Short mmCIF file of C-alpha atoms and ligand atoms in Angstrom, two decimals:
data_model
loop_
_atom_site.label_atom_id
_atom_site.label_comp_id
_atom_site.label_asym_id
_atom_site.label_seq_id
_atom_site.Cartn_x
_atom_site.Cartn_y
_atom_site.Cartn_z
CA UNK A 1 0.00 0.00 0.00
CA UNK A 2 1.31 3.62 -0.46
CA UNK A 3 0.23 6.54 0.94
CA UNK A 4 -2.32 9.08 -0.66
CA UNK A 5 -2.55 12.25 0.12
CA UNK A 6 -5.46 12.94 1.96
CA UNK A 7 -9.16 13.88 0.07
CA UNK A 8 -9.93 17.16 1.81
CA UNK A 9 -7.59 18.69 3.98
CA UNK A 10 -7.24 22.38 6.54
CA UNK A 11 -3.64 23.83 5.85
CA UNK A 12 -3.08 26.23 8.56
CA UNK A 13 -0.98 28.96 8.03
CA UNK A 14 1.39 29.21 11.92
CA UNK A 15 3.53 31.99 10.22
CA UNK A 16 0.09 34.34 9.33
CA UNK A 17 -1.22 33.14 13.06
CA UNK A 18 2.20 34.14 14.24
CA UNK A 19 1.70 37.60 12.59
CA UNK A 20 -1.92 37.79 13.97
CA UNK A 21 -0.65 37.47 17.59
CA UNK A 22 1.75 40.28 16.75
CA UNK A 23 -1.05 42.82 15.78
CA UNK A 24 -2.79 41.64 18.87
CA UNK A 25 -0.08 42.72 20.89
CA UNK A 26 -0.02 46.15 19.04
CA UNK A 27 -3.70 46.62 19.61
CA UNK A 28 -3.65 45.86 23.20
CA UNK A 29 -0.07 47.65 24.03
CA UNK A 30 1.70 46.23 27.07
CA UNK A 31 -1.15 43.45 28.14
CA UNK A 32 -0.05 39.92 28.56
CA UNK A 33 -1.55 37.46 26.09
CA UNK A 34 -4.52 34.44 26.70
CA UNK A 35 -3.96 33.23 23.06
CA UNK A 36 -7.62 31.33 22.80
CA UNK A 37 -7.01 27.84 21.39
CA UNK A 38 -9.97 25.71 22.18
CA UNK A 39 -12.25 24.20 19.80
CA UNK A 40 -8.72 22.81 18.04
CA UNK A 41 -7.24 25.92 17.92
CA UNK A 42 -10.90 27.14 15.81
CA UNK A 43 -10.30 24.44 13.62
CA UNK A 44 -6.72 25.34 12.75
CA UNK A 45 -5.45 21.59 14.47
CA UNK A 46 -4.60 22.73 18.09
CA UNK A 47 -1.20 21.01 18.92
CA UNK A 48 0.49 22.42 15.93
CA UNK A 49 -0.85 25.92 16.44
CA UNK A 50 0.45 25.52 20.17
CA UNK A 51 4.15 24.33 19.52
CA UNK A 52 4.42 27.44 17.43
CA UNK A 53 3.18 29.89 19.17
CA UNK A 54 4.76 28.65 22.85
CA UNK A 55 7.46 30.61 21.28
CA UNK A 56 5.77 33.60 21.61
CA UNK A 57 5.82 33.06 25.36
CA UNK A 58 1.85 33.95 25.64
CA UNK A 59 1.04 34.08 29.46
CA UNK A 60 -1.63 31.29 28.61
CA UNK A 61 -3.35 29.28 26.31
CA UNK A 62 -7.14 29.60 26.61
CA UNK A 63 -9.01 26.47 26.26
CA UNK A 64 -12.75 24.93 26.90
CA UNK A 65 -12.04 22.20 29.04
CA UNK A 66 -9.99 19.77 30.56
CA UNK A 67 -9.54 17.47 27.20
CA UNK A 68 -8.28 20.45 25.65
CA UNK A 69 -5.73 21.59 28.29
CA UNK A 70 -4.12 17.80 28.42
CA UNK A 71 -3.33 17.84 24.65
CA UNK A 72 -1.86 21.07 24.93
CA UNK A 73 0.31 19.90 27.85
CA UNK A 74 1.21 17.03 26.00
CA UNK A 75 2.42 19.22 23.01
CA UNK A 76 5.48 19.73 25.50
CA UNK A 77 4.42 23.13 25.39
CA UNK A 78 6.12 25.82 28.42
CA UNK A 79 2.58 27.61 28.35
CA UNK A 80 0.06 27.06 30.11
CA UNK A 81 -3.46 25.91 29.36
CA UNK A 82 -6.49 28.02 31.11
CA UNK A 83 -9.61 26.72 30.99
CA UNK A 84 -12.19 29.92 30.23
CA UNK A 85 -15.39 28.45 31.52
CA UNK A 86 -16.61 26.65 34.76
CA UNK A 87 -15.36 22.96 35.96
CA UNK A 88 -18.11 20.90 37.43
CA UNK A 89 -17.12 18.55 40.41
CA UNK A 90 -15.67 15.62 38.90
CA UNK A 91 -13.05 17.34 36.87
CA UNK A 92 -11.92 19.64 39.71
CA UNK A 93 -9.61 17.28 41.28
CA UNK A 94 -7.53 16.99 38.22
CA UNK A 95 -7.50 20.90 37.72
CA UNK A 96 -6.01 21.21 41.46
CA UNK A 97 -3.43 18.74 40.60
CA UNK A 98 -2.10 20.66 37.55
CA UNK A 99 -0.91 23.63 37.07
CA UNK A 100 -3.64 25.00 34.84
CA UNK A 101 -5.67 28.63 35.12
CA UNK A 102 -8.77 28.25 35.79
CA UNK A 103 -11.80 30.32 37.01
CA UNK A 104 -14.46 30.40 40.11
CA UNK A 105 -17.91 31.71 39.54
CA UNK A 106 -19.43 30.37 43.12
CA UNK A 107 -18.47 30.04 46.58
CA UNK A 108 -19.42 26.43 45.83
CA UNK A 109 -16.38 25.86 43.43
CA UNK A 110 -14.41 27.99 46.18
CA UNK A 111 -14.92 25.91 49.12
CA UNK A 112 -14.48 22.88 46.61
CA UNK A 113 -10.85 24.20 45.25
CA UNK A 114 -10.02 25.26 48.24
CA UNK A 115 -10.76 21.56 50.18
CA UNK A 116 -8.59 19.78 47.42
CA UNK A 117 -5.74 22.28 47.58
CA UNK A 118 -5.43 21.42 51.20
CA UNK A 119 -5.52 18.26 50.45
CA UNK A 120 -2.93 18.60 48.19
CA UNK A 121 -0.66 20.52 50.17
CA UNK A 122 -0.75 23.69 47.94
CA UNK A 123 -1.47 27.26 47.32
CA UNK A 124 -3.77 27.48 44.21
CA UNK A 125 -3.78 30.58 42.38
CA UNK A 126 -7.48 31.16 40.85
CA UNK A 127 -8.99 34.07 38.65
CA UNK A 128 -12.21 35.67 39.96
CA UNK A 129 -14.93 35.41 37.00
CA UNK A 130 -17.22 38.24 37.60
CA UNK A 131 -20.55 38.38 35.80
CA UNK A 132 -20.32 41.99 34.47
CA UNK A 133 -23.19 41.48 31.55
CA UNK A 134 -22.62 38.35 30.11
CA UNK A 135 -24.87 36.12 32.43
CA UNK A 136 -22.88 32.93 31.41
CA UNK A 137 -20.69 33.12 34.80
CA UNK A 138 -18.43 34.55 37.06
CA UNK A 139 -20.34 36.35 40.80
CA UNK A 140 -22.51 39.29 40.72
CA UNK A 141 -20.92 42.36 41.34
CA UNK A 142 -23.73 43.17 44.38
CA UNK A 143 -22.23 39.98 45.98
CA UNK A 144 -18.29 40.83 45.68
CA UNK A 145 -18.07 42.39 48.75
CA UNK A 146 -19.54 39.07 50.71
CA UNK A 147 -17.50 36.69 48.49
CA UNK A 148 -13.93 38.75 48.98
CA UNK A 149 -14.90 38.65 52.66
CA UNK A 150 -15.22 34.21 52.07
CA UNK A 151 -12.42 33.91 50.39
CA UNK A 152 -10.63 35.46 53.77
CA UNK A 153 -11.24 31.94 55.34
CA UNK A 154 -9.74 30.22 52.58
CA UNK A 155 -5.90 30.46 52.46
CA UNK A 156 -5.47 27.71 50.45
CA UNK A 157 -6.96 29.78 48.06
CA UNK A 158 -4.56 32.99 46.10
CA UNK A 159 -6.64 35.52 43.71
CA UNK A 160 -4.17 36.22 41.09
CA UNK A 161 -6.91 36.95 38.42
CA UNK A 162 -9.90 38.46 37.82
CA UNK A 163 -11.86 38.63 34.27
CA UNK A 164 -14.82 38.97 32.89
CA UNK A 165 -16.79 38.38 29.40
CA UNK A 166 -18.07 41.03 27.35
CA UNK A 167 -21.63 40.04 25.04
CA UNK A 168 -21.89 43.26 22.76
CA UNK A 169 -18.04 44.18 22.67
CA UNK A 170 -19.18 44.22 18.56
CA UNK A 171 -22.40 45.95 18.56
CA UNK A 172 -23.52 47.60 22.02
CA UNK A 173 -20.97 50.70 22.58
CA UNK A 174 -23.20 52.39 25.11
CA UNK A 175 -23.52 49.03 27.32
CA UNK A 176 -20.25 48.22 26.30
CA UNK A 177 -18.79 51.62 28.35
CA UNK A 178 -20.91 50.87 31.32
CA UNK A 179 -19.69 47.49 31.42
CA UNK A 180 -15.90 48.62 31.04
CA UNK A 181 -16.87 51.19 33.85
CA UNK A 182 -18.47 48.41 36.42
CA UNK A 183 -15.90 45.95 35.71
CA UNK A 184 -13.20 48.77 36.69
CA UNK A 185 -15.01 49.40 40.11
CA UNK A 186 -15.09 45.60 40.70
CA UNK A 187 -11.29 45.21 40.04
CA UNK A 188 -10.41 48.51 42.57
CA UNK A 189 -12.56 46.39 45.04
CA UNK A 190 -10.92 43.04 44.56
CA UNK A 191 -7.31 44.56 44.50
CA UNK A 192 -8.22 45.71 48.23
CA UNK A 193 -7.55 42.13 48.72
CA UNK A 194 -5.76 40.53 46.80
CA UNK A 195 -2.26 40.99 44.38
CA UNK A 196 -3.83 40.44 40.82
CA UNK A 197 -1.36 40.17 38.46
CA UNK A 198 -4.33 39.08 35.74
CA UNK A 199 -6.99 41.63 34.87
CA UNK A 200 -8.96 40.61 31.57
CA UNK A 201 -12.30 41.17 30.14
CA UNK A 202 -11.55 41.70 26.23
CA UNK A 203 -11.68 39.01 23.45
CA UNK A 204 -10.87 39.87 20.02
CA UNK A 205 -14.01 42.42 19.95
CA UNK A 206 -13.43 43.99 23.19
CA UNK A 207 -9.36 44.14 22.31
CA UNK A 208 -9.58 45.86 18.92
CA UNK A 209 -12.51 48.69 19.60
CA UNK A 210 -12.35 49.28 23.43
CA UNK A 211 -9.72 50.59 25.54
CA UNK A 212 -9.51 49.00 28.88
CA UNK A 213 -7.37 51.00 31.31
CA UNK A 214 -7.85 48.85 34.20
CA UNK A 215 -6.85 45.53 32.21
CA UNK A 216 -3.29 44.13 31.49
CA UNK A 217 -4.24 40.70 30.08
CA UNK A 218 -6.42 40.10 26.56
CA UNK A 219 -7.91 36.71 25.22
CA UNK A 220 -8.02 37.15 21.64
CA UNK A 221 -9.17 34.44 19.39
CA UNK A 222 -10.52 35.20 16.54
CA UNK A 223 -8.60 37.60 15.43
CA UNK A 224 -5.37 35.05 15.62
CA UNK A 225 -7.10 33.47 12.83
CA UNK A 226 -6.86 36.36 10.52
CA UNK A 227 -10.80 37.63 11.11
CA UNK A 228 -11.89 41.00 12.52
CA UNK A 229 -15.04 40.47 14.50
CA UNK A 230 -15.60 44.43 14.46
CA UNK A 231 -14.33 46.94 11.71
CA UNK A 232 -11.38 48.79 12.76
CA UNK A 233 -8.16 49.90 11.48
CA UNK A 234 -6.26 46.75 12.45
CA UNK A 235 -8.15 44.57 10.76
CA UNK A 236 -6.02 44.99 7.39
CA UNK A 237 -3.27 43.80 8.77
CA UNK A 238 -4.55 40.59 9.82
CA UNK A 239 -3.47 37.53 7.89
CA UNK A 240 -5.81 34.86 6.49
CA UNK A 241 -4.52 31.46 8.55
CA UNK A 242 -6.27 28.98 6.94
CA UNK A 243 -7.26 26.92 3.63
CA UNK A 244 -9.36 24.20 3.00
CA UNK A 245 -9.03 21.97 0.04
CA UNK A 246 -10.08 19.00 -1.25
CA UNK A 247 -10.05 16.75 -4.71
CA UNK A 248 -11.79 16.47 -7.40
CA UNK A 249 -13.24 12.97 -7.96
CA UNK A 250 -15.01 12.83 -11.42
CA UNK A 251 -15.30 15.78 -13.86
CA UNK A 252 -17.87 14.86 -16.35
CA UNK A 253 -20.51 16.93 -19.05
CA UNK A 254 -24.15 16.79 -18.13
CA UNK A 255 -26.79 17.92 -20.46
CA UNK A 256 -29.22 20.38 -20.67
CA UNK A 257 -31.83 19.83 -18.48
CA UNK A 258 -30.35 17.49 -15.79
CA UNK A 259 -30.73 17.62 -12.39
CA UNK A 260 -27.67 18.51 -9.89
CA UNK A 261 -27.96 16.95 -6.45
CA UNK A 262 -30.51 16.05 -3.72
CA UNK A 263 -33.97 17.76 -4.69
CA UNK A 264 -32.92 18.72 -7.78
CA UNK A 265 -33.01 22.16 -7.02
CA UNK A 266 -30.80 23.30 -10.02
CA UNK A 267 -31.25 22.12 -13.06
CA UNK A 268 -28.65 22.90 -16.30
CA UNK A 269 -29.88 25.34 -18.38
CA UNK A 270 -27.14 24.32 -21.44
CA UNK A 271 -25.16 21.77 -21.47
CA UNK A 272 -21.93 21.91 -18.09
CA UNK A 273 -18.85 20.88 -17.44
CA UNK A 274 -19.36 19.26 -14.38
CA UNK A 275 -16.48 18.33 -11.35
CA UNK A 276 -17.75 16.68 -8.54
CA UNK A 277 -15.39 17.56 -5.01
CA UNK A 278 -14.40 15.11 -1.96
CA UNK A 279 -16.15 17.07 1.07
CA UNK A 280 -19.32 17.50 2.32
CA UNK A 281 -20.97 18.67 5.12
CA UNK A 282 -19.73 15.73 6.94
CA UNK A 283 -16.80 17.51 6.95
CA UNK A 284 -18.22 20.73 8.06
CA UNK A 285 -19.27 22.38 4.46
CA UNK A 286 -22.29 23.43 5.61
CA UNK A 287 -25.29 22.65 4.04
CA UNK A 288 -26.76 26.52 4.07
CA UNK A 289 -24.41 26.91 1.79
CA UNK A 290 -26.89 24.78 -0.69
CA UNK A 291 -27.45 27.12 -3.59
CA UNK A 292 -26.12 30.12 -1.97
CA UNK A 293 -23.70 31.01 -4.65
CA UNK A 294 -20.41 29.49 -3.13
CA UNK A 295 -17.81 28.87 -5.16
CA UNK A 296 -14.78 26.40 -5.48
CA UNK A 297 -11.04 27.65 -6.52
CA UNK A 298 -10.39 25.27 -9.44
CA UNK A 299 -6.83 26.06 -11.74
CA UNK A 300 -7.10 29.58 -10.25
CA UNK A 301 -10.75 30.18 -11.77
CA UNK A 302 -13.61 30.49 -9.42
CA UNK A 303 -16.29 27.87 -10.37
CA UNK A 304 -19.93 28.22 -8.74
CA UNK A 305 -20.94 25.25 -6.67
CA UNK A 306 -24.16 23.66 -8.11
CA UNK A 307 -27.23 22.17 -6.40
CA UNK A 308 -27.55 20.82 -2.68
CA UNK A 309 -24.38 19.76 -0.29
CA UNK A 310 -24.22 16.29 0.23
CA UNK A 311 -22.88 14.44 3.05
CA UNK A 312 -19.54 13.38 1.22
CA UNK A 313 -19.70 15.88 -1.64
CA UNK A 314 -20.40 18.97 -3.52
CA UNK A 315 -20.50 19.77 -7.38
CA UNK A 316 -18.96 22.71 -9.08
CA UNK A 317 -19.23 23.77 -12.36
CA UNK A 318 -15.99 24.12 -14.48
CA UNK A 319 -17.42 24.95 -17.68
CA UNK A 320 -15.40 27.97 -17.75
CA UNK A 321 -11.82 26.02 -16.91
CA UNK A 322 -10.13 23.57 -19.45
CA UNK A 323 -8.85 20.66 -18.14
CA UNK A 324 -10.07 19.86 -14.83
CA UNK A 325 -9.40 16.53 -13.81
CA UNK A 326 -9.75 13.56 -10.77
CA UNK A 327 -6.77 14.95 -8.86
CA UNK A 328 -6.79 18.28 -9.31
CA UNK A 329 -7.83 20.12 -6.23
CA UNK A 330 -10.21 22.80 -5.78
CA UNK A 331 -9.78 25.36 -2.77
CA UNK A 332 -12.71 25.97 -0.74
CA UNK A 333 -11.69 28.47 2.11
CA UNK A 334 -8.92 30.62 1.30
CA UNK A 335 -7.17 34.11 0.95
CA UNK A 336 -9.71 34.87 -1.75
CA UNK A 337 -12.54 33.05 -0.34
CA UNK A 338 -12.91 34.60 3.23
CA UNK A 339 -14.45 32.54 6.06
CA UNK A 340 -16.19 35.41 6.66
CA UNK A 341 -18.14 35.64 3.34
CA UNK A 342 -18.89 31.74 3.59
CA UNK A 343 -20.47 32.59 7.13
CA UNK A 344 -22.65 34.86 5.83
CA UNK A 345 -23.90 33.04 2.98
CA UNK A 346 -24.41 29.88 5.46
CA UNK A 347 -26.37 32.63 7.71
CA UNK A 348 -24.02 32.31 10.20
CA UNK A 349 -20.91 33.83 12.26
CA UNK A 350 -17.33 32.86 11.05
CA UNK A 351 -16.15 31.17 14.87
CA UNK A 352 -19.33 28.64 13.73
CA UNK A 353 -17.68 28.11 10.15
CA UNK A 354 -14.19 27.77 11.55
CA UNK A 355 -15.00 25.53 14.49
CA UNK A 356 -17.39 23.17 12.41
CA UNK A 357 -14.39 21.85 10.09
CA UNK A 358 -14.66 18.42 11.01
CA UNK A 359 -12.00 15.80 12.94
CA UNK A 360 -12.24 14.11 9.02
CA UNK A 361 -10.45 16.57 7.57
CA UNK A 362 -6.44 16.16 8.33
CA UNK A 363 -5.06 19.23 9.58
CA UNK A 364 -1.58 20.12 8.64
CA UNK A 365 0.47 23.56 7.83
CA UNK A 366 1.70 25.74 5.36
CA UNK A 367 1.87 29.07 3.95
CA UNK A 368 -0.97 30.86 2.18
CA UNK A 369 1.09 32.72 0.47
CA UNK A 370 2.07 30.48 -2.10
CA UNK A 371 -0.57 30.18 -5.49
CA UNK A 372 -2.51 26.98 -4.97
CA UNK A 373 -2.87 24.97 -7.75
C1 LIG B 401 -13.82 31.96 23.25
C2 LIG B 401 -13.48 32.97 24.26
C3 LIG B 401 -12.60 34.02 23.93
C4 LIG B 401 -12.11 34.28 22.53
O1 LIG B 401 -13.12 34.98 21.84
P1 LIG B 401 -12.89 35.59 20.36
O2 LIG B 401 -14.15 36.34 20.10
O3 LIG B 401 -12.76 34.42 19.44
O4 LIG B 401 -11.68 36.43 20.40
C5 LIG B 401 -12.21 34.86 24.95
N1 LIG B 401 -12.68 34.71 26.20
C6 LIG B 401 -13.53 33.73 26.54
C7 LIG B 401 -14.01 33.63 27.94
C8 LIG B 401 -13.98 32.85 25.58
O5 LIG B 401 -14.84 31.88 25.92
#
């Protein structure tokens, strides 16, 4: 048997996400770094993205949970993993084993990580989530006060970090303020008591359009990937990061009058040069994208996808390119065809898009720069 390269395939691009880190840094001047990687680094193939940028010396690498912050431990990377969201009681004794970030939204979870870090002979250093707006967690602000007092009996307990999540940093400016505002009054309050050397409520939104005084950490993640949530002036320097490809299968003519695909929703009008492509929405080409004028990269030429997505495959019409063939393959997300397009044809946002490439599709690296075939 010898090898074949694989059918449909993410190339991400770890010098462009190198570069996007960069520009994050600019736009948040002198703030330490959560570089968001969960969700396999949004699609990108997470320990690859990780080796690289652990070179960048990041002051953490956000994840979802604790699946996530093993694999990038066992990348060998020096930066830590930080789990963004709550840890429900089985996975907490792990978390105060490890030397992880993590949050606590509830004097539940700080009674809990405070037990096991006796337990375990230790000091753990936790970040304060405070629910500024976001109602997804972190305490209320009214009960700070009460909850700064609690942690007073629990020594085995440091605050080293408080954050907080932002819900309109990209369309609410007014609420946006206020929250900036309260979340400032909540960090004077909790640096009464403790030596924070984390403050961070931005993601890429909250990074790029708000200035946060008060903060000196950011969690940017989309933006690493080359996409501006929010129009500003850094968002033309972003890099595109990734590219999807896959083969072509069959290339055949249909006649006039023949039916493309599940429900025959497009018929040929004249006679087409059809190729039909190795992914599907198996592999997270979404369905929406069904006759929503998406197109395939074929020999440099963009050819308009035709008729339903199936499971396994897609059509594309190449009447316009000479000499398509099996082999050849046709690029689906690219530097000219922008995630963020393809999420709004597929009616949705371009973290959805990213994050729904499937665990078929191989992920491995390389530069964007270079003309695809
Ligand atoms: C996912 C996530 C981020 C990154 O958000 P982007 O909009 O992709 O930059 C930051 N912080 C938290 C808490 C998150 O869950």
């Amino acid at each position: 048997m010898h090898d074949c390269s694989p059918r449909a395939f993410v190339e991400a691009d770890l010098d462009a996400i190198t570069h996007n880190l960069h520009v994050a840094q600019q736009a948040a001047p002198g703030c330490q770094i959560i570089a968001v990687v969960k969700a396999n680094a949004y699609g990108h193939g997470l320990e690859q993205v990780v080796r690289r940028l652990d070179d960048e010396h990041p002051a953490f690498f956000g994840v979802a949970n604790i699946e996530e912050a093993r694999r990038v431990q066992a990348a060998g990377c020096a930066t830590r993993p930080f789990l963004l969201g709550p840890n429900i009681p089985e996975e907490r004794e792990t978390i105060a084993a490890s030397n992880w970030g993590f949050t606590i939204s509830s004097v539940e979870e700080a009674d809990h990580f405070a037990s096991l870090a006796v337990g375990a002979q230790r000091v753990l250093p936790v970040h304060l989530a405070l629910d500024t707006g976001m109602g997804r967690e972190g305490f209320l602000p009214a009960d700070l006060g009460a909850v700064m007092e609690h942690m007073k009996h629990l020594p085995s307990l440091r605050v080293e970090g408080v954050m907080s999540h932002m819900p309109v940093a990209d369309e609410d400016e007014v609420f946006s303020r206020e929250q900036i505002e309260l979340f400032e009054r909540c960090v004077s309050e909790v640096a009464l008591h403790a030596q924070l050397h984390y403050i961070h409520l931005a993601a890429s939104a909250g990074l790029l359009r708000y200035n946060i005084p008060c903060a000196n950490t950011v969690r940017p993640g989309l933006m690493l990937y080359g996409i501006s949530p929010v129009p500003c002036a850094w968002a033309s320097q972003l890099r595109p990061t990734l590219r999807l490809r896959a083969a072509v299968t069959l290339v055949r003519t249909l006649p006039a009058n023949h039916g493309i695909s599940y429900g025959r929703c497009f018929i040929s009008a004249r006679p087409v040069r059809v190729a039909t492509i190795g992914i599907g929405y198996a592999d997270g080409w979404r369905r929406h994208l069904s006759g929503k004028q998406a197109f395939a990269l074929i020999r440099g030429v963009r050819c308009p996808l035709l008729g339903r997505v199936t499971m396994d495959q897609i059509m594309a019409d190449v009447s316009a390119v000479p000499g398509v063939a099996a082999g050849d393959f046709a690029e689906l997300i690219g530097s000219s065809l922008r995630v963020e397009q393809l999420a709004a044809q597929a009616g949705t946002i371009p973290w959805d898009i990213l994050t729904g490439l499937g665990p078929r599709l191989p992920r491995l690296s390389g530069s964007l720069a270079h003309v695809s075939q």
